[in-house]
């Protein structure tokens, strides 16, 4: 998705309702000079790409997002990951870039995907940083318990 397509989709996702070209145009014009026909073309392109659906309303259309921003982000991550010649190394590099907050969110997401009846793998139970610390200092957990 290009920069202008992202700016348009950001509004469609944020408003979370069917929108007109005019509404998107007026909001975009608070940040930049842009023509009605440009916004109309961008929304038409997004429709052709399957990111928005549209319904006729009089002589115009109302556009609505087909999926969420989270689903779009997931699709981008999946696409990038699937193009790697070494997916495991790509994941390790990606996890290495994550903040502690993002690692906690990842752990929570893994628990959600696994569901309540699926036993958690030890690797998913702790953030990668804690696992690395335990690997470096295997006796540290036992020492903390006094055993």
C-alpha positions as MATLAB code, in Angstrom:
seq = 'XXXXXXXXXXXXXXXXXXXXXXXXXXXXXXXXXXXXXXXXXXXXXXXXXXXXXXXXXXXXXXXXXXXXXXXXXXXXXXXXXXXXXXXXXXXXXXXXXXXXXXXXXXXXXXXXXXXXXXXXXXXXXXXXXXXXXXXXXXXXXXXXXXX';
ca = [
       0.000    0.000    0.000;
       1.380    3.390   -0.948;
       1.614    6.433    1.326;
      -1.581    8.078    0.024;
      -3.476    4.771    0.084;
      -2.361    4.335    3.704;
      -3.521    7.860    4.580;
      -6.943    7.119    3.095;
      -7.220    3.678    4.713;
      -6.189    5.133    8.074;
      -9.315    7.275    7.982;
     -11.557    4.454    6.814;
     -10.250    2.207    9.630;
     -10.424    4.969   12.247;
     -14.000    5.961   11.415;
     -15.088    2.307   11.189;
     -18.148    3.069    9.060;
     -18.941    3.593    5.374;
     -17.390    6.865    4.161;
     -17.708    9.075    1.101;
     -14.933   10.485   -1.043;
     -15.973   13.960    0.164;
     -15.513   13.020    3.852;
     -12.052   11.573    3.243;
     -11.125   14.560    1.054;
     -12.127   17.115    3.689;
     -10.136   15.314    6.374;
      -7.062   14.928    4.160;
      -7.220   18.609    3.176;
      -6.465   19.529    6.791;
      -2.955   18.107    6.182;
      -2.312   18.628    2.466;
      -3.608   20.040   -0.772;
      -5.359   17.261   -2.634;
      -8.025   17.032   -5.336;
     -11.367   15.271   -5.108;
     -10.508   13.187   -8.176;
      -7.260   12.017   -6.531;
      -9.105   10.711   -3.465;
     -11.750    9.156   -5.717;
      -9.019    7.377   -7.716;
      -7.276    6.155   -4.553;
     -10.529    4.745   -3.156;
     -11.273    3.106   -6.518;
      -7.777    1.560   -6.496;
      -8.319    0.302   -2.936;
     -11.618   -1.191   -4.089;
      -9.905   -2.924   -7.034;
      -7.258   -4.304   -4.630;
      -9.958   -5.651   -2.327;
      -9.232   -3.420    0.687;
     -12.607   -1.642    0.602;
     -16.080   -2.531   -0.616;
     -18.452    0.088   -1.933;
     -22.150    0.667   -2.267;
     -23.783    3.187   -4.512;
     -25.559    6.038   -2.788;
     -27.131    8.331   -5.325;
     -24.428    9.354   -7.794;
     -21.597    8.556   -5.364;
     -20.271    5.562   -3.439;
     -19.817    4.836    0.237;
     -16.645    2.887    0.979;
     -16.073    0.529    3.895;
     -12.985   -1.435    4.978;
     -13.058   -5.133    4.183;
     -10.703   -5.992    7.058;
      -8.993   -4.332   10.006;
      -5.665   -2.542   10.212;
      -4.451   -5.425   12.390;
      -5.291   -7.913    9.629;
      -3.443   -5.709    7.118;
      -0.370   -5.579    9.380;
      -0.510   -9.354    9.839;
      -0.692   -9.856    6.075;
       2.368   -7.631    5.602;
       4.328   -9.564    8.243;
       3.281  -12.897    6.756;
       4.232  -11.777    3.256;
       7.656  -10.568    4.384;
       8.270  -13.730    6.408;
       7.226  -16.054    3.585;
       9.683  -14.362    1.208;
      12.660  -15.126    3.462;
      15.052  -17.878    2.421;
      15.499  -18.649    6.141;
      12.181  -18.047    7.965;
      13.565  -19.097   11.377;
      16.426  -16.599   11.126;
      13.994  -13.898   10.003;
      11.824  -14.540   13.069;
      14.835  -14.454   15.398;
      15.925  -11.137   13.883;
      12.379   -9.756   14.137;
      11.996  -10.848   17.772;
      15.382   -9.273   18.498;
      14.031   -5.905   17.338;
      11.000   -6.078   19.620;
      10.628   -4.052   22.785;
       9.806   -5.799   26.042;
       6.205   -4.575   25.697;
       5.991   -6.089   22.214;
       7.397   -9.382   23.525;
       4.713   -9.463   26.221;
       2.073   -8.806   23.542;
       3.554  -11.644   21.492;
       3.340  -13.987   24.479;
      -0.281  -12.981   25.058;
      -1.072  -13.539   21.366;
       0.498  -17.007   21.453;
      -1.572  -17.909   24.505;
      -4.746  -16.723   22.713;
      -3.950  -18.736   19.585;
      -3.120  -21.854   21.588;
      -6.383  -21.604   23.506;
      -7.130  -22.656   27.077;
      -6.971  -26.426   26.467;
      -3.620  -26.478   24.683;
      -0.608  -26.817   27.002;
       1.821  -23.971   26.532;
       5.259  -24.745   25.251;
       7.977  -23.631   27.710;
       9.424  -21.317   25.038;
       6.128  -19.415   24.737;
       5.630  -19.083   28.491;
       8.330  -16.450   28.934;
       9.530  -13.543   26.859;
      12.654  -14.294   24.768;
      14.774  -12.043   27.001;
      13.947  -14.134   30.093;
      14.735  -17.331   28.195;
      18.085  -15.960   27.083;
      18.895  -14.968   30.672;
      18.058  -18.453   31.915;
      20.239  -20.002   29.220;
      23.135  -17.754   30.218;
      22.610  -18.349   33.975;
      20.969  -21.760   34.342;
      21.281  -21.773   38.130;
      19.816  -18.298   38.645;
      16.178  -19.488   38.932;
      17.107  -22.143   41.478;
      19.265  -19.659   43.406;
      16.333  -17.256   43.650;
      14.204  -20.010   45.214;
      16.971  -20.810   47.681;
      17.469  -24.372   46.410;
];
